[in-house]
Coordinates of C-alpha atoms in Angstrom, one line a residue:
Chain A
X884 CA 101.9 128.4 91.5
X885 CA 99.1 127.6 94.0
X886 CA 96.7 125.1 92.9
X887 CA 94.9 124.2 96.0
X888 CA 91.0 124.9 96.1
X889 CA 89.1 125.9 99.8
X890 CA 86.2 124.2 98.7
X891 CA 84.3 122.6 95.7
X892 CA 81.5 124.5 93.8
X893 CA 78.8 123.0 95.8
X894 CA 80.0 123.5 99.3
X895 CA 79.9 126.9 99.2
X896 CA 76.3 128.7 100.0
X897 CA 75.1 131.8 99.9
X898 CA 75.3 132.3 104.0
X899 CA 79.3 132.3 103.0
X900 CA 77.9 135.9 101.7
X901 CA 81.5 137.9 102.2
X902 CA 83.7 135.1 102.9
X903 CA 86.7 134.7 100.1
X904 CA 87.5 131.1 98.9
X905 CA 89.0 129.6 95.8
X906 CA 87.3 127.6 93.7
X907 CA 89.4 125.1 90.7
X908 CA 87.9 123.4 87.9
X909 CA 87.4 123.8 84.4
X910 CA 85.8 127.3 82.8
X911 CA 81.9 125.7 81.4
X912 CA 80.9 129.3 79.8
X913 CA 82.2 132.5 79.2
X914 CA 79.9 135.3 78.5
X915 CA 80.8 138.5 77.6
X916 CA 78.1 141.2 77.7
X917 CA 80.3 144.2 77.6
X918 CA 79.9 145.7 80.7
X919 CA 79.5 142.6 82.6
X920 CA 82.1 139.2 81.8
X921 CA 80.3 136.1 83.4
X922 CA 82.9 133.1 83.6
X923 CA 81.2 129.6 84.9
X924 CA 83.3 127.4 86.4
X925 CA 82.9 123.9 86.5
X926 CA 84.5 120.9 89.3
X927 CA 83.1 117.7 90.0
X928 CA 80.3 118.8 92.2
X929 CA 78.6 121.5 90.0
X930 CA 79.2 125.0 88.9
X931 CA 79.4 128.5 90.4
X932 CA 79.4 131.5 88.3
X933 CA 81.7 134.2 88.6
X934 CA 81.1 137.7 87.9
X935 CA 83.3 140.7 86.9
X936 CA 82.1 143.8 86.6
X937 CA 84.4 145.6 84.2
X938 CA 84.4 149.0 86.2
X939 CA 85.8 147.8 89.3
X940 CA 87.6 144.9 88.7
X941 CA 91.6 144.2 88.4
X942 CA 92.7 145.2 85.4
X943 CA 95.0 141.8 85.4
X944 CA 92.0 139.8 86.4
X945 CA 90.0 141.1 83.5
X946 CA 93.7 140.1 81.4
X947 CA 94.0 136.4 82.6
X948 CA 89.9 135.7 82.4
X949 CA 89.5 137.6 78.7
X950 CA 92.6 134.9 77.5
X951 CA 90.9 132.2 78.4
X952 CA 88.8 129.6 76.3
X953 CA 86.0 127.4 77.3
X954 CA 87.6 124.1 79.2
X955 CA 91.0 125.7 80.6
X956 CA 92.1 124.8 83.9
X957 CA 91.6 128.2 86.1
X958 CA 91.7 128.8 90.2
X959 CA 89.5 131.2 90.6
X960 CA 89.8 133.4 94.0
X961 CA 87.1 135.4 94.8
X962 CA 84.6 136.5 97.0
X963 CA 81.3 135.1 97.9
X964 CA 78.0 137.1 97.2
X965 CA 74.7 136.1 97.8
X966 CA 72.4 136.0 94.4
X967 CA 69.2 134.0 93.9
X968 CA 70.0 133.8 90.3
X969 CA 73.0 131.9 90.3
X970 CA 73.7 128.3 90.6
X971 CA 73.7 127.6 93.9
X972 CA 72.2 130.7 95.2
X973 CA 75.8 132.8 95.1
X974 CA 78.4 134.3 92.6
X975 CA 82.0 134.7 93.3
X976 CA 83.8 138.4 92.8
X977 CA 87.2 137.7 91.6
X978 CA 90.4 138.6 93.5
X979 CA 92.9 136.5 91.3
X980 CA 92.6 134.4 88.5
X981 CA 95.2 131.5 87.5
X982 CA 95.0 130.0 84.2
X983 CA 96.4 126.4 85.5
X984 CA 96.2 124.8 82.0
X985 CA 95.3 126.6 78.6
X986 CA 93.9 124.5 75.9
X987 CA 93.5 124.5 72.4
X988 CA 91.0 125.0 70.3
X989 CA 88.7 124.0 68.6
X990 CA 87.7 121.9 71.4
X991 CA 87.0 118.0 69.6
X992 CA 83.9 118.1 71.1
X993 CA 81.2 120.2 73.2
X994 CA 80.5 119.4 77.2
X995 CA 78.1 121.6 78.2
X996 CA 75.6 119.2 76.9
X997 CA 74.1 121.4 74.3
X998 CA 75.8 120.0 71.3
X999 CA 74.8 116.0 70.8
X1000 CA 78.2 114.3 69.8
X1001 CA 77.9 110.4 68.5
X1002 CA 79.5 107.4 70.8
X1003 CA 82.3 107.4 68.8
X1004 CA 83.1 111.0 69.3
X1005 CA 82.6 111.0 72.8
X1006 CA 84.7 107.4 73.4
X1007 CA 87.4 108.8 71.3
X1008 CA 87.4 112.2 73.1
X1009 CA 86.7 110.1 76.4
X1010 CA 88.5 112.8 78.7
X1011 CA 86.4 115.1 77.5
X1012 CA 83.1 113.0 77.7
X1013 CA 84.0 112.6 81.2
X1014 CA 83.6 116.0 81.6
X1015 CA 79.9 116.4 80.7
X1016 CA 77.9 116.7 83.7
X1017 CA 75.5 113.7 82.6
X1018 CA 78.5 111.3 82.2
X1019 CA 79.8 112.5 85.7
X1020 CA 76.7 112.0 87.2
X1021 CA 76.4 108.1 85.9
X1022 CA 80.4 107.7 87.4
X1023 CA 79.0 109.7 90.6
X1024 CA 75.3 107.0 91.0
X1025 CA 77.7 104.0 89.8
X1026 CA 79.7 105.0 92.9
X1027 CA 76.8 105.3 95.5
X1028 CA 75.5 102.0 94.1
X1029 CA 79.0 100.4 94.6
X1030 CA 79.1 101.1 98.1
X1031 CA 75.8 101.2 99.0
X1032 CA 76.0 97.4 98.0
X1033 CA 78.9 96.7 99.7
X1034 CA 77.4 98.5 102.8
X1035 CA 74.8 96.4 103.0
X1036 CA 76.2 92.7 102.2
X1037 CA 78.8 93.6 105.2
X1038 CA 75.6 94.4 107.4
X1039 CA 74.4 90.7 106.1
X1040 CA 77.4 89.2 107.3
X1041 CA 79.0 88.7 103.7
X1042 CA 82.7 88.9 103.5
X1043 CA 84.5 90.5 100.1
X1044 CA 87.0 88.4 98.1
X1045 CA 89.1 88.9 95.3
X1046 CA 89.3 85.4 93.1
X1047 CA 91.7 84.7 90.3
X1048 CA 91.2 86.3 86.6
X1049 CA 93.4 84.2 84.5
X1050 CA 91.9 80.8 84.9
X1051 CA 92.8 77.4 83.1
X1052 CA 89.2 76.1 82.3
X1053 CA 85.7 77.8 81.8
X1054 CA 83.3 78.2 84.7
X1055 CA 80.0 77.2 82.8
X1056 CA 78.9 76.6 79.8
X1057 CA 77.6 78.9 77.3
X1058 CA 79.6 81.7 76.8
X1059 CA 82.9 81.5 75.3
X1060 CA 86.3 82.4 76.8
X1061 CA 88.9 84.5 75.5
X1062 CA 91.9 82.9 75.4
X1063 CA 95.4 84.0 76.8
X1064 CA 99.1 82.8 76.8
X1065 CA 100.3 82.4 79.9
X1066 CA 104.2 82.3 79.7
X1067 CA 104.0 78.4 78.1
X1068 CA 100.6 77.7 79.0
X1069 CA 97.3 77.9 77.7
X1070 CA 94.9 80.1 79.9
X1071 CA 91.4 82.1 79.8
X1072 CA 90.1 84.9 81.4
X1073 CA 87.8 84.1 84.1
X1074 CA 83.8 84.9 82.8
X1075 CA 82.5 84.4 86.4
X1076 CA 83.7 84.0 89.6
X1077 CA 81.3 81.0 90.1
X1078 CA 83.8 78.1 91.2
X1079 CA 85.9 80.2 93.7
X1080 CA 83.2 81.4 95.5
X1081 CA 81.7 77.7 95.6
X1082 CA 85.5 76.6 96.7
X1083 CA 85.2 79.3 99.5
X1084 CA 81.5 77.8 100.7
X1085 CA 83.5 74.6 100.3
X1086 CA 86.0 76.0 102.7
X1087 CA 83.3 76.9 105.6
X1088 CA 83.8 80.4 104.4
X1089 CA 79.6 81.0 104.4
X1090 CA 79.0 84.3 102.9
X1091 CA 80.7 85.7 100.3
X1092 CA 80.7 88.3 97.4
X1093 CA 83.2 90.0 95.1
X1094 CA 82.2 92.7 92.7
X1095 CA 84.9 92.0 89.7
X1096 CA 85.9 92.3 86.0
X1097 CA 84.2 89.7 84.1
X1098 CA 85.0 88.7 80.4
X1099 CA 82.9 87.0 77.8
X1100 CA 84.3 86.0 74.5
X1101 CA 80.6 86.5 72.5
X1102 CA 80.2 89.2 69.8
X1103 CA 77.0 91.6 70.0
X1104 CA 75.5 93.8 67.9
X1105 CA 73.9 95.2 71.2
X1106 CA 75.0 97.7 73.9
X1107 CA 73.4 95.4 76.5
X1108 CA 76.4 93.1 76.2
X1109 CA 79.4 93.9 77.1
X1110 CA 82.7 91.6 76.3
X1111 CA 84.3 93.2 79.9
X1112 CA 81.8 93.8 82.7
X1113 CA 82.0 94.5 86.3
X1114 CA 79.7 91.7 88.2
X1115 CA 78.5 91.9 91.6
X1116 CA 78.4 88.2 92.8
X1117 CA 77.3 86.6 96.2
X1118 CA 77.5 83.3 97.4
X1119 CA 76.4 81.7 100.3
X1120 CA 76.0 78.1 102.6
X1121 CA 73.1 77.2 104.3
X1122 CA 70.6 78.7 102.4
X1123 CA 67.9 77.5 99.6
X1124 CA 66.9 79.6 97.6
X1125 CA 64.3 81.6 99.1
X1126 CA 66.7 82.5 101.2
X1127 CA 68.7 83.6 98.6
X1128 CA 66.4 85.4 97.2
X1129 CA 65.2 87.4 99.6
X1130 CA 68.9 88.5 100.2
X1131 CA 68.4 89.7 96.8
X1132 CA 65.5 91.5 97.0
X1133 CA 66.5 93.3 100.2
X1134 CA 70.3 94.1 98.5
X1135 CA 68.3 95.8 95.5
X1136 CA 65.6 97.7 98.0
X1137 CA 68.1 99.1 100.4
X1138 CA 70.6 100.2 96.9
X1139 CA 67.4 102.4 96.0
X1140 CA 67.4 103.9 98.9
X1141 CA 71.0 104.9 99.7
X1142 CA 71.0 106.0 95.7
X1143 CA 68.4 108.0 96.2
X1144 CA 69.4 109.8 99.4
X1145 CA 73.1 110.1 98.6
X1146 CA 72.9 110.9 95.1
X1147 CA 70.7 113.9 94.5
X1148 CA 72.4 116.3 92.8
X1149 CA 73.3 113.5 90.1
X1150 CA 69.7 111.8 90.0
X1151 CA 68.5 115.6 89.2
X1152 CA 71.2 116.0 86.3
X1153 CA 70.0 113.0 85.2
X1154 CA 66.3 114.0 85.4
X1155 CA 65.4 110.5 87.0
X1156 CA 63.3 110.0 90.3
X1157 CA 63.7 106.9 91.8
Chain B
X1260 CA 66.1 68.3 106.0
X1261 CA 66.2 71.5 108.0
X1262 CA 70.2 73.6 107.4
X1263 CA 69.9 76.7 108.6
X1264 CA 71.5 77.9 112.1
X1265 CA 70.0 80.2 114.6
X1266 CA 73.5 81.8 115.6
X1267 CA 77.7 81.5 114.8
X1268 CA 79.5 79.8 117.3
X1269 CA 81.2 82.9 118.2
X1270 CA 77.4 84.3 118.9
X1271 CA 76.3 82.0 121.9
X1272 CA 77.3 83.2 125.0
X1273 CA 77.6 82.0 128.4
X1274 CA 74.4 84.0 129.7
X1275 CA 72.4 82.6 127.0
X1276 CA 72.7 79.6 129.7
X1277 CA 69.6 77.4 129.3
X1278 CA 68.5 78.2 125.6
X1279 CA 68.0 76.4 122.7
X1280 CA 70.2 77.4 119.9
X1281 CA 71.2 75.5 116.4
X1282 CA 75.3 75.8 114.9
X1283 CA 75.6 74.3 111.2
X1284 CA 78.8 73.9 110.5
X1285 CA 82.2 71.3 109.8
X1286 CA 83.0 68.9 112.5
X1287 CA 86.6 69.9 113.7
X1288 CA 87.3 67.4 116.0
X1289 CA 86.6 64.4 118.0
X1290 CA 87.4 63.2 121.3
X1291 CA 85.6 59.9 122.8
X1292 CA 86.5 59.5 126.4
X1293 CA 84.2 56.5 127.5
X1294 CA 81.5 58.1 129.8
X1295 CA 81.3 61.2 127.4
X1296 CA 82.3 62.1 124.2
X1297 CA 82.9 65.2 122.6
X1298 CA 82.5 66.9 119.4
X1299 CA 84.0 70.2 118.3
X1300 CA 81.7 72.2 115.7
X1301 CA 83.7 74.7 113.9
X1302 CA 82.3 77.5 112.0
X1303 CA 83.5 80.8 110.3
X1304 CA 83.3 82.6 113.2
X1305 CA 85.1 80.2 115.7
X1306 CA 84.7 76.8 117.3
X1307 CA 81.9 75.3 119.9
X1308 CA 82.3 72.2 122.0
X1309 CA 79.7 69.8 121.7
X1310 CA 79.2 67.7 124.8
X1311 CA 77.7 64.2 124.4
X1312 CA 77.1 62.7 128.3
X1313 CA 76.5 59.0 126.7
X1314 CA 74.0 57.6 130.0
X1315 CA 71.2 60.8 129.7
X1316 CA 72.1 61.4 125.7
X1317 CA 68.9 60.2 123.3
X1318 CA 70.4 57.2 121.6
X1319 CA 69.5 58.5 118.5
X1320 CA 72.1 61.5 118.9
X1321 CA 74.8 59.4 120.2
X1322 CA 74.0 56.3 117.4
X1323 CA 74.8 59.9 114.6
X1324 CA 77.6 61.4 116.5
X1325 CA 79.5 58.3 116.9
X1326 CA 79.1 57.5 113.0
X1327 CA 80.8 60.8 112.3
X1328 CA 83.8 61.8 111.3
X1329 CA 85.9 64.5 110.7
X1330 CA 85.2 67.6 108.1
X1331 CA 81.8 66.4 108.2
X1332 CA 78.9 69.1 107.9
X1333 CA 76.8 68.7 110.6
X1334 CA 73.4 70.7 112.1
X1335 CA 73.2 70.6 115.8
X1336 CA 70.2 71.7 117.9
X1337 CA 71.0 72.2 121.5
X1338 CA 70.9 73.3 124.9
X1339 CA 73.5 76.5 126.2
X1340 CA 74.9 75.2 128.9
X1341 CA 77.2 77.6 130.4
X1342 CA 81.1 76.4 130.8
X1343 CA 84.2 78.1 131.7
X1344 CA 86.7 75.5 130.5
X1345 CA 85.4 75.3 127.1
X1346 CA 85.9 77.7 123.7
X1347 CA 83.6 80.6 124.2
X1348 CA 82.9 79.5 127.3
X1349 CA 79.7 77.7 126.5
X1350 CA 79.1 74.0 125.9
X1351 CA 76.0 72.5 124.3
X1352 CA 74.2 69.4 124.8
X1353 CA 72.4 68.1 121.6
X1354 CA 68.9 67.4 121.2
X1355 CA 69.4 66.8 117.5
X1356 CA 72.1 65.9 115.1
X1357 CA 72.0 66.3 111.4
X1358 CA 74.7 65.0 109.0
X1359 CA 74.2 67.4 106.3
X1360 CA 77.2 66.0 104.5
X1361 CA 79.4 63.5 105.2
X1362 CA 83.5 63.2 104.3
X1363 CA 85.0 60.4 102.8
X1364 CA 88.4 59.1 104.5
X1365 CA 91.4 59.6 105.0
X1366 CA 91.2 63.5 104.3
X1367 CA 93.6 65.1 102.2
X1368 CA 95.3 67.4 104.6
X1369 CA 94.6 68.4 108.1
X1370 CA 92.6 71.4 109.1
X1371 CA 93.6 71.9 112.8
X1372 CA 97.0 73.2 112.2
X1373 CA 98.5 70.5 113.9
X1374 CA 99.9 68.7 111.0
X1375 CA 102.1 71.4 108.9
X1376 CA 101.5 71.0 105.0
X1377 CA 103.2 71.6 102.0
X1378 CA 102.3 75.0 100.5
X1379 CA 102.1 72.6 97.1
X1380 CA 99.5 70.2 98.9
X1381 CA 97.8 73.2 100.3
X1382 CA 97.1 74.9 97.1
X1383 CA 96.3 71.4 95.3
X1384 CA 93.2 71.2 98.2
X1385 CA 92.6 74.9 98.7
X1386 CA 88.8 74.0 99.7
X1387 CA 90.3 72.2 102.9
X1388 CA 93.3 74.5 103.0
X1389 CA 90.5 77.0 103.2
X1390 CA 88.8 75.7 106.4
X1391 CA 92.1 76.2 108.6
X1392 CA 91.5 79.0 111.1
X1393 CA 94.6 80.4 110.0
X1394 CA 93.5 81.2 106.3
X1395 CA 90.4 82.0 107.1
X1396 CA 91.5 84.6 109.4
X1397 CA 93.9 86.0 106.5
X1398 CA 90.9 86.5 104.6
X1399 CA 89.0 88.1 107.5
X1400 CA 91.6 90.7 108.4
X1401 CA 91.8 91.3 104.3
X1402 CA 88.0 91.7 104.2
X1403 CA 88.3 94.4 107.0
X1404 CA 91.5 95.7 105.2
X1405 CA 89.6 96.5 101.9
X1406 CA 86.6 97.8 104.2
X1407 CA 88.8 100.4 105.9
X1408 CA 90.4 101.4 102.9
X1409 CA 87.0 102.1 100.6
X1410 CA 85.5 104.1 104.1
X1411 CA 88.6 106.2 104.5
X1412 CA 88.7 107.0 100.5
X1413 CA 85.4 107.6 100.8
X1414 CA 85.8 109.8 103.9
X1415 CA 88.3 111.5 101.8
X1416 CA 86.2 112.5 99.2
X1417 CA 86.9 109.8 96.5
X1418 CA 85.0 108.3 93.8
X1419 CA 85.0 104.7 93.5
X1420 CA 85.9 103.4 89.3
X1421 CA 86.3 100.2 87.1
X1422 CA 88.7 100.3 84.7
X1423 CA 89.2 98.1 82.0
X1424 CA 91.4 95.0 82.6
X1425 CA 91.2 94.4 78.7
X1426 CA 94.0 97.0 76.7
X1427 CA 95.1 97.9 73.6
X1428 CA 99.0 99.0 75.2
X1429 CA 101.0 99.2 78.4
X1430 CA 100.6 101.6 80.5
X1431 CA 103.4 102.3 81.8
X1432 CA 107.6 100.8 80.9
X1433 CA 109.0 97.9 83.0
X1434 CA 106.9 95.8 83.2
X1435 CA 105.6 93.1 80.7
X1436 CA 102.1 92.3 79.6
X1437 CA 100.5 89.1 78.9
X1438 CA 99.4 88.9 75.3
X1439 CA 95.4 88.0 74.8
X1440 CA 93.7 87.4 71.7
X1441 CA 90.5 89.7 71.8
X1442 CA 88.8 88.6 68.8
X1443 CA 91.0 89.7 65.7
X1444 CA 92.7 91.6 67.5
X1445 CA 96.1 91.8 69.5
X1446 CA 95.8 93.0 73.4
X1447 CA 96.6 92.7 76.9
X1448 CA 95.7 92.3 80.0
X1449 CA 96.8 95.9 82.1
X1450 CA 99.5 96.0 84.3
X1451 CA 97.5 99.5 86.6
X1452 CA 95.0 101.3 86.1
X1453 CA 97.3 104.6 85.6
X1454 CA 96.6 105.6 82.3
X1455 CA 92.8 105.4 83.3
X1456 CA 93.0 107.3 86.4
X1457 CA 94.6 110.3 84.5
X1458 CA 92.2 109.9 82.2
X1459 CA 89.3 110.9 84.9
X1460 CA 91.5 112.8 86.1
X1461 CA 91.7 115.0 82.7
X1462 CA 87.6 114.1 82.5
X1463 CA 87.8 116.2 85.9
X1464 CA 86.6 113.6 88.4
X1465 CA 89.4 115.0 90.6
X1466 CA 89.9 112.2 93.2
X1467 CA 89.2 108.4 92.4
X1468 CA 90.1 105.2 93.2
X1469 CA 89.8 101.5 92.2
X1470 CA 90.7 98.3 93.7
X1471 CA 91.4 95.5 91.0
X1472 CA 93.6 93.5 89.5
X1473 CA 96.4 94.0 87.9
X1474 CA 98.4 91.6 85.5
X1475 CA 102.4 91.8 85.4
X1476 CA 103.8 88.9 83.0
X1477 CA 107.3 88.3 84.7
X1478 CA 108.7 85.0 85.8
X1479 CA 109.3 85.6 89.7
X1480 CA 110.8 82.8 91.6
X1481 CA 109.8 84.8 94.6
X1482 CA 106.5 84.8 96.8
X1483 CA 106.7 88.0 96.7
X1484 CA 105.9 88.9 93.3
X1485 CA 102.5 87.7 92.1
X1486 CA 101.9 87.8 88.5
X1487 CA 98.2 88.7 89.2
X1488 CA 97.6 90.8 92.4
X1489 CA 94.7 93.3 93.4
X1490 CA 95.7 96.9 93.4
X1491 CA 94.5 99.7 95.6
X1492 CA 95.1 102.8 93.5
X1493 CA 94.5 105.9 93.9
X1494 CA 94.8 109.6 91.4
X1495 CA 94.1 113.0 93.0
X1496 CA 93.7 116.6 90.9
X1497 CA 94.9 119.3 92.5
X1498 CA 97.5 118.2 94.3
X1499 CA 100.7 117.5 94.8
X1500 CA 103.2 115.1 96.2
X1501 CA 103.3 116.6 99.7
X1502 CA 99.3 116.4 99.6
X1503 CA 99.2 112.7 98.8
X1504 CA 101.5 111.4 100.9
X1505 CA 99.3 113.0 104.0
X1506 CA 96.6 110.9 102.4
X1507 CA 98.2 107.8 102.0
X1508 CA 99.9 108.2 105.4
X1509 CA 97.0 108.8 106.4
X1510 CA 94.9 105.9 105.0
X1511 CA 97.6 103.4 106.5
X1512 CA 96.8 104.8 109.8
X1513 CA 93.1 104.6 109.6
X1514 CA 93.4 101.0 108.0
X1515 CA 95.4 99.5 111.1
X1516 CA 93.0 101.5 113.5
X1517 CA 90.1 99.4 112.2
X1518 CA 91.9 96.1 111.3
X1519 CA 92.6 96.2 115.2
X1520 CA 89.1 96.8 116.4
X1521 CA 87.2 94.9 113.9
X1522 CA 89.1 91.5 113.3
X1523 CA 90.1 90.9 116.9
X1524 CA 89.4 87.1 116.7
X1525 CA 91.8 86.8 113.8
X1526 CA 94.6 88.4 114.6
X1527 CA 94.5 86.5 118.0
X1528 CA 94.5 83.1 115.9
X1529 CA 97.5 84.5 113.9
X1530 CA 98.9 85.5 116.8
X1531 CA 99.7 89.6 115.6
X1532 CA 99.5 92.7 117.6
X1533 CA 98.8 95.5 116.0

């Protein structure tokens, strides 16, 4: 069975007006008004409705898209048409429809957004929060921050490092460690990367940073806090810290930035201007 | 005390002939021929030959150089003075020398790679085992390395993650798992990120990636086989074997491409072609 998509929802526009492509993701909506079946499909970069218009259409495309349920797995073939009213300015007229994976219902939880499910619903139905265009959109700015960091501390002259998790002692005070057996030795996960990037200033290394899994052994009632974090750490020689912190202040204008150029469509799902 | 350079070694050239530049950095060597002395300056980015000519040199400058000694930190403000026979075919002649940080004596291991050490001695002084130019470029080429791989991914079309390092179970057979005690509660450290990938996967994030570490509790007797390494993985939707192999063939490609034109200077010191 063919699986492969042309192009993701987004990346087609309505000057593809005629053009057939194939679209594969996960069916958002089905509405059925009788003489009209609307079907919106869902990938990772938005949605793009598909239209069948009962009259004309395949009788076995009608078949497959009346069996499905909301949240299969479909490829969608189709052809492009230009329609101001649909996301994204264009609908697709469906050639073939393959129902890649079915699922059952009732679906654990909703994803379209419009039913509120608590934490734990969502973290125990995590593949399924994933799928909510708000969650996507914090995995899609997490990912533009990520890099636009890394970007720019390789423009400053910083070089990335990877430094040791399991670790024998503590790397500061005040936070505790959990502890870890390490075949007959006593061990901790590391809660900063502190002392390894001091060895590597130590080692005329000059500028460094890791962005790395963290662990803190300290029980909060908050969501602030988390026990396992990811921390984006720089270090660097020959610098006070002024220095430092204009680095800083620079890292965190230029992140802005590159967020808010490269990560539109999310921002917008988000409904935050930055 | 003033300690910030103006350039890296490897950043004065031989047309900058004339001009006043300051190197921070470790003292690498020292060679006092009588007449004229001189002082190799290493930094991250390479080595620079301080010339001392001891009848025209300011006292002052020859009275710190001379009370120097090896693996100290030094600041050095001084004159470009173009020179074919020396590294980067510059030589400078100081107007100022600051000991930012002297070394006590005898030093535990050698940095110039003329005296061989034991991989044992090595590790017990990693800060000095750090400032060889032969580690240092290993960690170069494995910044560049990482940098390739995250711009190719990202070329690609993938989403950066972080998974958790912190699990309730393995995630996949053959491999065991060091045992941590998170709280009250039994868990390891993870051996991949699989069961995570598939789970954004599922969540329809289609293609992502994440470069972290991963734990593996075995008893190797092998350098070979760490029992914490950083992974590059990667998890694609839509797809099949065929598909990813283009990417990851792909990606190796790309990755040597840009490890050859970006880390030049440190695959010359390790002597590798690529």
């Amino acid at each position: 069975m063919e699986f492969r998509r042309t192009h993701y929802t987004s990346h087609v526009t309505p000057e593809m007006n005629g053009q057939t492509v194939k679209l594969a993701g996960w069916v958002h909506e089905i509405r059925d008004l009788g003489g009209i079946m609307f079907l919106v499909l869902r990938d990772r970069e938005g949605m793009a409705q598909i239209t069948l218009f009962k009259k004309t259409i395949d009788p076995e495309v009608l078949k497959t898209a009346k069996a499905l349920s909301r949240e299969s797995v479909v490829l969608v073939e189709g052809d492009v048409k230009a329609e101001a009213k649909a996301p994204g300015g264009y609908e697709l007229v469906p050639i073939k429809i393959d129902r890649l994976n079915p699922v059952k219902s009732p679906l654990p939880m909703d994803t379209t957004g419009k039913v509120d499910a608590e934490l734990d619903t969502r973290l125990d139905n995590r593949f399924m929060d994933v799928r909510r265009p708000r969650t996507q959109a914090v995995f899609h700015i997490r990912h533009h921050m990520l890099s636009a960091v890394r970007e720019f501390l390789e423009q400053e002259g910083f070089i990335e490092i990877n430094t040791p998790k399991v670790v024998a002692t503590a790397t500061e005070g005040g936070t505790a460690l959990f502890p870890i057996t390490y075949f007959d030795t006593e061990a901790f996960l590391n809660q900063s990367p502190q002392l390894f990037k001091q060895l590597m200033m130590s080692g005329g290394m000059d500028k460094v940073f890791e962005i790395g899994p963290i662990f803190r052994a300290e029980e909060h009632d908050t969501r602030r806090h988390l026990n396992e974090a990811t921390s984006i750490d720089i270090e660097a020689s020959f610098m006070d810290h002024e220095d430092v912190m204009v680095i800083l202040e620079n890292l965190v204008v230029y992140v802005y930035e590159k967020v808010a150029e490269r990560a539109v469509p999310s921002l917008k799902t988000l409904g935050i201007e930055l």
